[in-house]
Amino acid sequence: SKETVNKRLYRAKEKLREEQIEIKLPDLDEIETRLENVLRTIYLLFNEGYYSISQNHPVRKDLCFEAIRLCYLLVENEQTNKPATNALLALMCLQASRFDARFGSGGELILYDDQDPELWDVELISKGTYFLNQAAQGNKLSGYHLEAAIAWWNTQKEDTKEKWGNILLLYNQLLQINYSPVAALNRTYVLSKVHGKRRAIEEAEKLKLEDNQFYFTLLGELYTGIDKHKALKHFQMAIQLVKSSADKQLIQKKLEKLHKE
């Protein structure tokens, strides 16, 4: 009956009132803890776009710029505008500044040494530099600070000892506070710039990242000009592990060039 329905609705409303959860902002300590998780999620979102292999796309700019947008919102909020937040935003802006230089007209990947600096986005570099300076406030050094500083040096066009020496020092610090195989691998490339290929080969082979295409690609690069047979072997190992056509094209070109020498 209509009366029965009304009674049920009334009881349902009363129950909702009893179970109603008060919505309020967490205290400052809780915000700090939650912020760490939010920054980590945004960082992973950006990386998913930056190193994307979904649908055979080597980069997903939509994911990267969404991560940047979300981090902007945190910077604009007084309670979440922290040094680590600015450092992460700086890192993403600086990384995104080289998007157009990372790939050729056919979608092929272009390694750092072969990129055209004229294609780097000056506005994003400027923004990244600004947020990196903002991140310097405070006394806590995060992995985002170090990665952002590395990214900043990578936007400096001059190929100098000072540049690579500073990047190597930053990688040494990064590996101490936040070790990752990818960072260790990147460090060996920088090591080759500072101390030469043979020293870098020694360090790289200790990593034994035998399920990582970039590990074998780097070893192929390092052995090029030193041991042609080993260079070919490593590039062939890399091409078996590639997941995107862009990476496959890049390695195939290197194999063809080696065979002609």
PDB file of C-alpha atoms in Angstrom, residues 9 16 30 42 50 54-55 58 64 89 96 113 125 132 154 191 197-198 211 221 225 236 245 250:
ATOM      1  CA  LEU A   9      11.054   5.417   2.542  1.00  0.00           C
ATOM      2  CA  LEU A  16      21.011   7.216   5.806  1.00  0.00           C
ATOM      3  CA  GLU A  30      47.595  12.888   6.987  1.00  0.00           C
ATOM      4  CA  ILE A  42      50.857  10.834 -11.026  1.00  0.00           C
ATOM      5  CA  TYR A  50      56.282   8.438 -21.720  1.00  0.00           C
ATOM      6  CA  SER A  54      49.987   0.241 -25.789  1.00  0.00           C
ATOM      7  CA  GLN A  55      48.471   0.084 -29.271  1.00  0.00           C
ATOM      8  CA  PRO A  58      55.865   4.688 -28.382  1.00  0.00           C
ATOM      9  CA  CYS A  64      51.623  12.612 -19.932  1.00  0.00           C
ATOM     10  CA  LEU A  89      55.984  18.966 -12.002  1.00  0.00           C
ATOM     11  CA  ALA A  96      57.797  16.536 -22.082  1.00  0.00           C
ATOM     12  CA  ASP A 113      72.649  11.971 -28.999  1.00  0.00           C
ATOM     13  CA  ILE A 125      61.873  23.979 -20.446  1.00  0.00           C
ATOM     14  CA  LEU A 132      62.646  23.165 -10.167  1.00  0.00           C
ATOM     15  CA  ASN A 154      69.485  17.003 -20.440  1.00  0.00           C
ATOM     16  CA  LEU A 191      79.405   6.951 -17.207  1.00  0.00           C
ATOM     17  CA  LYS A 197      82.947   3.154 -23.024  1.00  0.00           C
ATOM     18  CA  ARG A 198      85.171   0.464 -21.495  1.00  0.00           C
ATOM     19  CA  ASP A 211      64.993  -9.358 -19.812  1.00  0.00           C
ATOM     20  CA  GLU A 221      76.076   0.947 -28.393  1.00  0.00           C
ATOM     21  CA  GLY A 225      83.781   0.726 -32.152  1.00  0.00           C
ATOM     22  CA  GLN A 236      70.331  -9.050 -31.924  1.00  0.00           C
ATOM     23  CA  SER A 245      57.858  -1.146 -33.990  1.00  0.00           C
ATOM     24  CA  LEU A 250      65.952   1.796 -34.444  1.00  0.00           C
TER      25      LEU A 250
END
